[in-house]
Coordinates of N, CA and C in Angstrom, one line a residue:
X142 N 24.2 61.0 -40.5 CA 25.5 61.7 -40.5 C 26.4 60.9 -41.4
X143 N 26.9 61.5 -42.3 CA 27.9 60.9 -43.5 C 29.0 61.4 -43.1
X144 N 30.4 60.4 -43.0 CA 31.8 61.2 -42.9 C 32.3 60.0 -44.1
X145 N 33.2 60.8 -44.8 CA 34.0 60.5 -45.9 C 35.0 60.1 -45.8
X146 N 35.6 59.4 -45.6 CA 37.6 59.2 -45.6 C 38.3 59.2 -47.0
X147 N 39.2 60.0 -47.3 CA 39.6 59.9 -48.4 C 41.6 59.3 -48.1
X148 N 41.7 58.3 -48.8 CA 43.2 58.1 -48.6 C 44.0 58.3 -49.8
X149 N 45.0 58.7 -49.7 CA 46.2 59.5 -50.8 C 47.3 58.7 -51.1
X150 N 47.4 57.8 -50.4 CA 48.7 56.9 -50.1 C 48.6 56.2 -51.6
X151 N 49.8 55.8 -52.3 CA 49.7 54.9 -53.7 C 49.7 53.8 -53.0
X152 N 49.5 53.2 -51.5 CA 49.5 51.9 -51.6 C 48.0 51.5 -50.8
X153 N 46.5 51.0 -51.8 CA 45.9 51.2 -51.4 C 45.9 49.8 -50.2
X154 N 44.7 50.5 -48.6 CA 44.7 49.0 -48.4 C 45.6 48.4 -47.3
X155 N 46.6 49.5 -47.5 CA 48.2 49.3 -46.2 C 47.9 50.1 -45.0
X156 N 48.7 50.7 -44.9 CA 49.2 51.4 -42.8 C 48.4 52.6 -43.5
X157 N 48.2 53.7 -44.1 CA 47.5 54.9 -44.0 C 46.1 54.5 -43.9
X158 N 45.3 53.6 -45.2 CA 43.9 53.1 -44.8 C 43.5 52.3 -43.5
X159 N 44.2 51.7 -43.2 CA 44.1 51.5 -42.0 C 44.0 51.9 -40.5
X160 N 45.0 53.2 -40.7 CA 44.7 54.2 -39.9 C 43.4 55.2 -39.9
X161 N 43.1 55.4 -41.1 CA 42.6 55.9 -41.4 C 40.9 55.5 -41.3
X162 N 40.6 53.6 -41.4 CA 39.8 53.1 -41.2 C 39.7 53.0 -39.4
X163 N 41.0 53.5 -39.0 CA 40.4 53.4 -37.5 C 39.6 54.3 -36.8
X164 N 39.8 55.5 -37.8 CA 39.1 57.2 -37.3 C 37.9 56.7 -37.6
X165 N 37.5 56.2 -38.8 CA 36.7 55.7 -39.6 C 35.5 54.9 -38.7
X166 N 35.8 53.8 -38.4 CA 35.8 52.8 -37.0 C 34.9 53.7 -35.8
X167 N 35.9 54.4 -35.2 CA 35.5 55.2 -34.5 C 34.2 56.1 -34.5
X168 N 34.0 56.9 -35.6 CA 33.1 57.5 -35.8 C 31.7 56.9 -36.0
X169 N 32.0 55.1 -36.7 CA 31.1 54.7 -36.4 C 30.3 54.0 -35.5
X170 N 31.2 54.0 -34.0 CA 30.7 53.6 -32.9 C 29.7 54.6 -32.1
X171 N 29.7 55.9 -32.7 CA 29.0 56.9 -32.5 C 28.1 57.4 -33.0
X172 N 27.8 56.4 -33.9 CA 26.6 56.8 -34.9 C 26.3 57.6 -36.3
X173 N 27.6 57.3 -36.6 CA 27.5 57.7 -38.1 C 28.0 56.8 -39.2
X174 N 27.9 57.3 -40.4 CA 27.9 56.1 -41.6 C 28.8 56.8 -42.3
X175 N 29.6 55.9 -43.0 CA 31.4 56.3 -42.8 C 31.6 55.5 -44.6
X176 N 32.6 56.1 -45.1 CA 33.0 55.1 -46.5 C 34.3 55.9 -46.7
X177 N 35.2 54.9 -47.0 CA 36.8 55.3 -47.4 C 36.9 54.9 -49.0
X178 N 37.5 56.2 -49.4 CA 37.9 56.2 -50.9 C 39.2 56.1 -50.9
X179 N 39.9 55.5 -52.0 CA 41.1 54.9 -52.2 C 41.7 56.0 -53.2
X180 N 42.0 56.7 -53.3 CA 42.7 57.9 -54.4 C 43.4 56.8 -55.7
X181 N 44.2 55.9 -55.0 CA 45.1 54.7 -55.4 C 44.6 54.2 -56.9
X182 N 42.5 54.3 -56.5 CA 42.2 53.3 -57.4 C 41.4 54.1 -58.3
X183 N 41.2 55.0 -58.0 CA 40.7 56.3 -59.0 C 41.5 56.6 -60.2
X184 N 40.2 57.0 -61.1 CA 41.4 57.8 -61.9 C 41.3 59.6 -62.4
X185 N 41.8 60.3 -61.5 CA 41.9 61.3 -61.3 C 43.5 62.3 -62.1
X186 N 43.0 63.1 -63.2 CA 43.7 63.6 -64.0 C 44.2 64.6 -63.4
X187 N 45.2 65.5 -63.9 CA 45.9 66.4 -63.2 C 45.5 67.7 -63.8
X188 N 45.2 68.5 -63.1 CA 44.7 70.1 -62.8 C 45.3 70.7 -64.1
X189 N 45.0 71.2 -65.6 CA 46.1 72.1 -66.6 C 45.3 73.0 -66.3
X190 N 45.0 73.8 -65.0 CA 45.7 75.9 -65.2 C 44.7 76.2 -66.3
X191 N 43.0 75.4 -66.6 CA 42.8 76.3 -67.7 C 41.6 77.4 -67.4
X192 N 41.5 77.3 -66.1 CA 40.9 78.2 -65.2 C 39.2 78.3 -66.1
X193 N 38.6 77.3 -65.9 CA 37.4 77.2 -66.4 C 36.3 77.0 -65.2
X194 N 37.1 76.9 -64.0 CA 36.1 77.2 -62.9 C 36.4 78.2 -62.4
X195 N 37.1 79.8 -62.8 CA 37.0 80.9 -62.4 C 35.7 81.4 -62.6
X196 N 35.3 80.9 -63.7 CA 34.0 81.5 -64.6 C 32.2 80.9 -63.9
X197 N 32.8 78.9 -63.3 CA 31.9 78.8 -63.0 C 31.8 77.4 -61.9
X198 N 31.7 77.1 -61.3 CA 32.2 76.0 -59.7 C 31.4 74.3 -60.8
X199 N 32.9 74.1 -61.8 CA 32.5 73.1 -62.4 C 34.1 72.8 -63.4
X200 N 34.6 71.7 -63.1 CA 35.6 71.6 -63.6 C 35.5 71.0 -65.0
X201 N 36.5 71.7 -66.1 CA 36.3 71.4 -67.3 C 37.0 69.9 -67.7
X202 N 37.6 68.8 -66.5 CA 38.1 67.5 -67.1 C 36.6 66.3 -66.3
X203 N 37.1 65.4 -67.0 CA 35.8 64.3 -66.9 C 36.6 63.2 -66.5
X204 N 36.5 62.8 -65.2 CA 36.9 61.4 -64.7 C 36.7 61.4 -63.8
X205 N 37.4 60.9 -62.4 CA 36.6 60.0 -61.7 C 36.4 61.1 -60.5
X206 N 36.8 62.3 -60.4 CA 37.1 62.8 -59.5 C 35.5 63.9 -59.9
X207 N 34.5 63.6 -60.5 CA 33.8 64.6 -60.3 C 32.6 63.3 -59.4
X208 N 32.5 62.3 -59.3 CA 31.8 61.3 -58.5 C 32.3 61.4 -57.1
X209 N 33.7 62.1 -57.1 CA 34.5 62.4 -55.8 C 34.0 63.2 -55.1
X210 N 33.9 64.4 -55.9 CA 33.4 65.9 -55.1 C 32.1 65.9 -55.1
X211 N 31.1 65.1 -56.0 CA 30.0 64.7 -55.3 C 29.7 64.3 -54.3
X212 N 30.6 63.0 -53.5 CA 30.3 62.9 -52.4 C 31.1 63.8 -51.2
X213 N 32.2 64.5 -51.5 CA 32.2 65.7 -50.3 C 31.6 66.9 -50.5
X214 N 30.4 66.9 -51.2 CA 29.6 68.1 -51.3 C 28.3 67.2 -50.3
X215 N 28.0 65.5 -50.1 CA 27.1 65.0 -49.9 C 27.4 65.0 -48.3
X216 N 29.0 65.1 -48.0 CA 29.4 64.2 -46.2 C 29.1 65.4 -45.3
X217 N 28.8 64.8 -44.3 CA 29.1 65.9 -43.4 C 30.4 66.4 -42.5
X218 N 31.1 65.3 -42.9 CA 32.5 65.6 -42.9 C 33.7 64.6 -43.7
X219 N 34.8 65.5 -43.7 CA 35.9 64.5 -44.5 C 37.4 64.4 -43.9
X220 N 37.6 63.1 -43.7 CA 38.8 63.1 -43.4 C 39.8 62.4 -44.5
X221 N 41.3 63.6 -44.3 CA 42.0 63.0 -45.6 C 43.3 62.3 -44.6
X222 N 43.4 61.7 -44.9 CA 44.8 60.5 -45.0 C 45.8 60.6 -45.9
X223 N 47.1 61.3 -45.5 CA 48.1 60.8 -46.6 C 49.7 60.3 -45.9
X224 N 50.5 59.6 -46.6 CA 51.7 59.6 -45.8 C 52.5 61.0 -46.0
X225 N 53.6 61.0 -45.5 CA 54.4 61.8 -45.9 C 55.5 61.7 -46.6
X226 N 55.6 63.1 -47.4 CA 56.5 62.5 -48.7 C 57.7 63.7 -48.6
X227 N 58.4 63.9 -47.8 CA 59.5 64.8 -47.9 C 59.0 66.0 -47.2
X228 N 58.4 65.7 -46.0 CA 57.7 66.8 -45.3 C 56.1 67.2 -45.7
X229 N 55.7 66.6 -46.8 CA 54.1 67.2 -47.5 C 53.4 65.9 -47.4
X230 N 52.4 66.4 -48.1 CA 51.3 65.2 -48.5 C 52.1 64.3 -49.9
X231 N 51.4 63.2 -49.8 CA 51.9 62.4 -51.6 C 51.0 63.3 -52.7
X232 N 51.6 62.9 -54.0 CA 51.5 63.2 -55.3 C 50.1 63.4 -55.2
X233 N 49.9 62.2 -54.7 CA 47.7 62.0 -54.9 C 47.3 62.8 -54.4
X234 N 47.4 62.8 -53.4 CA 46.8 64.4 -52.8 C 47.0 65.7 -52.8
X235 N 48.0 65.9 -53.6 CA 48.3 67.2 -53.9 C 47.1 67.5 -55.5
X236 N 47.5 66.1 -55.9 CA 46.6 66.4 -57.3 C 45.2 66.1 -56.7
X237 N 44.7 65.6 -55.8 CA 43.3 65.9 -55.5 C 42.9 67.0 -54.9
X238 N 43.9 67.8 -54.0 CA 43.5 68.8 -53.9 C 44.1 70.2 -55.0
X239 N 44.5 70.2 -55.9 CA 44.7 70.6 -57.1 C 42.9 70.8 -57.8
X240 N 42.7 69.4 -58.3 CA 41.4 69.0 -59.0 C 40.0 69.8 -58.2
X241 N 40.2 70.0 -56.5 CA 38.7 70.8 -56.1 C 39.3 72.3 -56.3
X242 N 40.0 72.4 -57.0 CA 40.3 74.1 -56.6 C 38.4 74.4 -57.7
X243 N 37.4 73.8 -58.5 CA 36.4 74.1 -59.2 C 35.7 74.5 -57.8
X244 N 35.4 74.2 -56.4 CA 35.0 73.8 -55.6 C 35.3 75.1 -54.4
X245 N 36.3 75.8 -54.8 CA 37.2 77.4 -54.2 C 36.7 78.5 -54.7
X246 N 37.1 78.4 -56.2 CA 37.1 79.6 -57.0 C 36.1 81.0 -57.0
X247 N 34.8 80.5 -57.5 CA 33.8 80.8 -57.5 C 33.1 81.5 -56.1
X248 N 33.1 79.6 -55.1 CA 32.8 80.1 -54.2 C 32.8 78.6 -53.1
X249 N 33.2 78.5 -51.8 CA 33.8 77.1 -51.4 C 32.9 76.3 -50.9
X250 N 32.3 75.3 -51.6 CA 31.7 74.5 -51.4 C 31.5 73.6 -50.4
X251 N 32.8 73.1 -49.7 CA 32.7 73.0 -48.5 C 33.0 73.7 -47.3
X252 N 32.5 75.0 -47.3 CA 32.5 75.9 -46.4 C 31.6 75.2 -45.5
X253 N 32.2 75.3 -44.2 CA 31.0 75.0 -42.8 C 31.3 73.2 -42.4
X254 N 32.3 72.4 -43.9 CA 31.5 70.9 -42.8 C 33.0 70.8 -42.2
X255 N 33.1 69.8 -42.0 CA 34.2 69.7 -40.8 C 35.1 68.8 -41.4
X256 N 36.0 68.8 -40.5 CA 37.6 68.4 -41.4 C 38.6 67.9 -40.4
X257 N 39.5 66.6 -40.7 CA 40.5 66.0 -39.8 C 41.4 65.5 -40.9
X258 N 42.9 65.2 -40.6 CA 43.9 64.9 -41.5 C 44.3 63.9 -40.1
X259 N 44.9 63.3 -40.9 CA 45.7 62.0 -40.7 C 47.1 61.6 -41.7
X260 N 48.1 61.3 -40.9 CA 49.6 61.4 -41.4 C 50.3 60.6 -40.7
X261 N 50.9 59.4 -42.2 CA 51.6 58.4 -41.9 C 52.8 58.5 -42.1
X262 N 53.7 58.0 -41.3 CA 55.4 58.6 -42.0 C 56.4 57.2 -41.4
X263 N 57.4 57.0 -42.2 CA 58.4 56.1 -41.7 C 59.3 56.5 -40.1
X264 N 59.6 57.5 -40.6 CA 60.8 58.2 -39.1 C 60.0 59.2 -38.6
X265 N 60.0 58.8 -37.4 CA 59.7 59.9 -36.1 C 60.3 61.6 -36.4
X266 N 60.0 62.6 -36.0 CA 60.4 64.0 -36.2 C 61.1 63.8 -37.2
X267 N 60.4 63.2 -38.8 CA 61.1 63.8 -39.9 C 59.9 64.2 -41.0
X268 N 59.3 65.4 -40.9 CA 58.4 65.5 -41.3 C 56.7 65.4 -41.4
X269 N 56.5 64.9 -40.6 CA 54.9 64.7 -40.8 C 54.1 65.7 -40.5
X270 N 54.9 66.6 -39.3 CA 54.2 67.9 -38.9 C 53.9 68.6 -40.4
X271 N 54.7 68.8 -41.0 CA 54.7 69.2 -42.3 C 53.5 69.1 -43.2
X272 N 53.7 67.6 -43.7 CA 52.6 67.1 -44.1 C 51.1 67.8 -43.5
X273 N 50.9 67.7 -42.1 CA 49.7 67.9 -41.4 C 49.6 69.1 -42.2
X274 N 50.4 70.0 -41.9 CA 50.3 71.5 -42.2 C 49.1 71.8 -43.2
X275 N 50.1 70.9 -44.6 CA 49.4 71.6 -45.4 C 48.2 71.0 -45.4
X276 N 47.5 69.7 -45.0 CA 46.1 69.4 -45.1 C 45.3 70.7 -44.6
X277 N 46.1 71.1 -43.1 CA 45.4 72.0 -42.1 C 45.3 73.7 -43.1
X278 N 46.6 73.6 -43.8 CA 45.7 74.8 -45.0 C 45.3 74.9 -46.0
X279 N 44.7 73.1 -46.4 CA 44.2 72.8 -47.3 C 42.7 73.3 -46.8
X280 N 42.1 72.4 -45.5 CA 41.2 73.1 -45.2 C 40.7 74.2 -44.4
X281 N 41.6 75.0 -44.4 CA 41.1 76.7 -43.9 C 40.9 77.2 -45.2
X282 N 41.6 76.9 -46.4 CA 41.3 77.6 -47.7 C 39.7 77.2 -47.9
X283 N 39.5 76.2 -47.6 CA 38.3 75.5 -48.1 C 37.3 76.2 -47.2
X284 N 37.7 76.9 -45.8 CA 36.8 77.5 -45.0 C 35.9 76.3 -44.3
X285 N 36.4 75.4 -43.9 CA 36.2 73.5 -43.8 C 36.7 74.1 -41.6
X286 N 36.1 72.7 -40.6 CA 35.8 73.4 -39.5 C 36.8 72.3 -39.1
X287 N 38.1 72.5 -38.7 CA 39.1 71.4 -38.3 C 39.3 70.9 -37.6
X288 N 39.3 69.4 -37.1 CA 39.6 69.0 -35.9 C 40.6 68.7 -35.3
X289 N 41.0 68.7 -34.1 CA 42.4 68.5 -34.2 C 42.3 68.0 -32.7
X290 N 42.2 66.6 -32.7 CA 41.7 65.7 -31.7 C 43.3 65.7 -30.8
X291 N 42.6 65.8 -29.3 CA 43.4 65.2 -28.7 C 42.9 64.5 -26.9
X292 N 43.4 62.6 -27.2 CA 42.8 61.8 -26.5 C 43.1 62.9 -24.9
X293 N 42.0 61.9 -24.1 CA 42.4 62.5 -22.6 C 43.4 62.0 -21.9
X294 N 44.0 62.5 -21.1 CA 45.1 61.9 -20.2 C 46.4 62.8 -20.4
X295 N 47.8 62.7 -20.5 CA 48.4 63.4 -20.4 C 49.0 63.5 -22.3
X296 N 49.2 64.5 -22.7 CA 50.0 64.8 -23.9 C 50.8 64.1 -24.7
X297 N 50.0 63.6 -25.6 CA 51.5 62.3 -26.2 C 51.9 62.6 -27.6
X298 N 51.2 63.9 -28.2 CA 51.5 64.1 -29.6 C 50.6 65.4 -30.0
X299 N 51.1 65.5 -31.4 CA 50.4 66.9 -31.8 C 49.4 66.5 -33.0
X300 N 49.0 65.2 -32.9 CA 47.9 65.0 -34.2 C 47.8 63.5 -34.3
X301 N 46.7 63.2 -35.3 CA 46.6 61.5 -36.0 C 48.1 61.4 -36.6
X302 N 49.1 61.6 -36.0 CA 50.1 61.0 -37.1 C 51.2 59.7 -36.4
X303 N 50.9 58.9 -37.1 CA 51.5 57.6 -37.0 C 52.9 57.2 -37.6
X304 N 53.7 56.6 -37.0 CA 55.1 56.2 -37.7 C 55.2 55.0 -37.9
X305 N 56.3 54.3 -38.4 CA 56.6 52.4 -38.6 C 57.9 52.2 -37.9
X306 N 58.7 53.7 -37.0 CA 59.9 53.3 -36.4 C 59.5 52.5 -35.0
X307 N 60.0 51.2 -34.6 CA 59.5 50.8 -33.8 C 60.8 51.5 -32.8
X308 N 61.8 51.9 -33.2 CA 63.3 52.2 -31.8 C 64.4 51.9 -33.1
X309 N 65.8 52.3 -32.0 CA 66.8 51.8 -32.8 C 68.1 50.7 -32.1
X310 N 68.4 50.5 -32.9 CA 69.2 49.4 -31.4 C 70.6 50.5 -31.2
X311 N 71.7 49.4 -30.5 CA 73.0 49.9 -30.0 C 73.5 50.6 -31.2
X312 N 73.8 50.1 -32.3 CA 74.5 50.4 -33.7 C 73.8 51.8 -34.2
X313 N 72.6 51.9 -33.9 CA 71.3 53.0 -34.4 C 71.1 52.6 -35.6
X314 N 70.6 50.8 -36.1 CA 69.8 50.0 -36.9 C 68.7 50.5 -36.3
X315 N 67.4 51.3 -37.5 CA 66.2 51.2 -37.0 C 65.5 49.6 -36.9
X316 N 64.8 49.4 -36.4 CA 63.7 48.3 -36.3 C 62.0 48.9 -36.8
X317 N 61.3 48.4 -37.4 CA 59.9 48.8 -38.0 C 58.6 48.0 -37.6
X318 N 57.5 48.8 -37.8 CA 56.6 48.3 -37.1 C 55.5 48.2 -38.2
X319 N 54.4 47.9 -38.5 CA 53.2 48.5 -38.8 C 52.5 49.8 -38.4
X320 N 52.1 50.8 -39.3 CA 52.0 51.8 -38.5 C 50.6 51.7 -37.3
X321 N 50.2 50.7 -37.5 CA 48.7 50.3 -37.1 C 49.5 50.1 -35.4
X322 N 50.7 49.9 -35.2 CA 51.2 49.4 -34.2 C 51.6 50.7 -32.9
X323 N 51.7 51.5 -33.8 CA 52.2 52.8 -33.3 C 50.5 53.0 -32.2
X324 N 50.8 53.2 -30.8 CA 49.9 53.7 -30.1 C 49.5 54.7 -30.0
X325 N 50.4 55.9 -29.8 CA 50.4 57.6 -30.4 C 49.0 57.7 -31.4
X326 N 49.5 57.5 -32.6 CA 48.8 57.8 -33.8 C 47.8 57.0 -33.6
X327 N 47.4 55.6 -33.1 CA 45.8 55.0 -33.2 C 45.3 55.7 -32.5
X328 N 45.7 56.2 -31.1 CA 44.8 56.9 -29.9 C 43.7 58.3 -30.7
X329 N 45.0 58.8 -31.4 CA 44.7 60.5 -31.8 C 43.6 59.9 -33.0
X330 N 43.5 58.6 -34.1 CA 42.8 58.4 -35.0 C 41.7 58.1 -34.6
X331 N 41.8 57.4 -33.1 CA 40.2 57.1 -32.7 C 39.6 58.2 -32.1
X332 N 40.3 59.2 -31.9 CA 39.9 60.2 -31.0 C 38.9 61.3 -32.2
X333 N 39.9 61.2 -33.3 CA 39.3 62.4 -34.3 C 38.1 61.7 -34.8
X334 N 37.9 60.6 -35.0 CA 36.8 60.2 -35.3 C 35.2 60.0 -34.6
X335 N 35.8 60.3 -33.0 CA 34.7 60.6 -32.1 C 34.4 62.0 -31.7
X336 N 35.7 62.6 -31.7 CA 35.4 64.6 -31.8 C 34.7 64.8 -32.8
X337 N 34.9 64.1 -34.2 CA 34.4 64.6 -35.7 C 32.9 64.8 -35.9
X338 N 32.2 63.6 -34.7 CA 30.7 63.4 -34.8 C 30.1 63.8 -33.6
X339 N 31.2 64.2 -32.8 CA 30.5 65.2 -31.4 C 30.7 66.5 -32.0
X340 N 31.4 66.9 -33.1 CA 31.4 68.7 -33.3 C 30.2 68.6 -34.7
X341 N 30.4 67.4 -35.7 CA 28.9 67.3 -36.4 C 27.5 67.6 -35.3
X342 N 27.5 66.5 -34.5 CA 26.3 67.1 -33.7 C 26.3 68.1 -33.0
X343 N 27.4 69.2 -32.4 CA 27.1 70.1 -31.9 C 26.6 71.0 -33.1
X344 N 26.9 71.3 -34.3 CA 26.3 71.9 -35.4 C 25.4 71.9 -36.0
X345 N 24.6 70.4 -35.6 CA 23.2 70.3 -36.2 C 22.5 70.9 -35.6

């Protein structure tokens, strides 16, 4: 079993990979074989509209992003990581998910494997639900099988999404954390990463 991590964040290496290495982590305590791609360190060109995969499930630019969708044609599942950038995903990931529209058009390539998002953000309820969103209709376009982990015990959140607010004081100065520090978001990142290879195996 192959799961993919892909991270979107421009800072490769920080609080999203890391989070993201914890789903990662996870999934491989359960027996599968796991590799995280850096978007960061790619070089991945931006989508020009010349609609050359309406015709045929093969994009007409050449860089690094066709070794990409090689290997999410190879995983058996993928999880994307991005922070949040004004309620959405970052630049990277809009342009990576831009670049598989060759991967849609025709006909969706990753139909059937399975799929989890992860979402890093500075401030608490300012956005990340957002962000999630669109991962979560990034992959229903893709026809992709979503997870949407949540640890046992009582209710502590609505996804892998992690913040850096650690509180505020008397004045309402925030204070900051690592997002790695945030217990919320690790719980939900180790959780998707053990759902992701219990719903892989329920499918095989």
């Amino acid at each position: 079993m192959n799961i993919l991590g892909i991270n979107g964040s421009h800072r490769p290496g920080k609080g999203t990979a890391a989070l993201l290495q914890t789903a990662l982590s996870a999934a491989e305590s359960q027996g599968a074989q796991t590799e995280l791609v850096e978007l960061g360190q790619l070089d991945i060109k931006y989508c020009v509209g010349c609609n050359a995969c309406m015709r045929k499930p093969a994009c007409a630019l050449h860089d690094d992003m066709n070794a990409l969708m090689d290997k999410m044609r190879a995983a058996d599942g993928i999880i994307v990581a991005t922070p949040d950038y004004f309620s959405n995903v970052s630049a990277r990931i809009k342009c990576f998910m831009d670049r598989t529209r060759c991967m849609h058009m025709v006909a969706n390539a990753l139909k059937g494997k399975v799929a989890g998002g992860i979402v890093t953000a500075g401030l608490d309820n300012c956005g990340a639900e957002g962000a999630m969103a669109a991962l979560d209709t990034y992959f229903a376009t893709m026809e992709m099988l979503v997870v949407h982990p949540r640890p046992q015990g009582p209710v502590m959140g609505s996804g892998a999404i992690a913040t850096q607010l650690a509180g505020f004081d008397e004045a309402r100065i925030p204070s900051w954390r690592n997002v790695q520090a945030d217990p919320v978001g690790a719980a939900f990142a180790r959780q998707l990463g053990i759902d992701m290879v219990a719903l892989i195996n329920r499918l095989s």
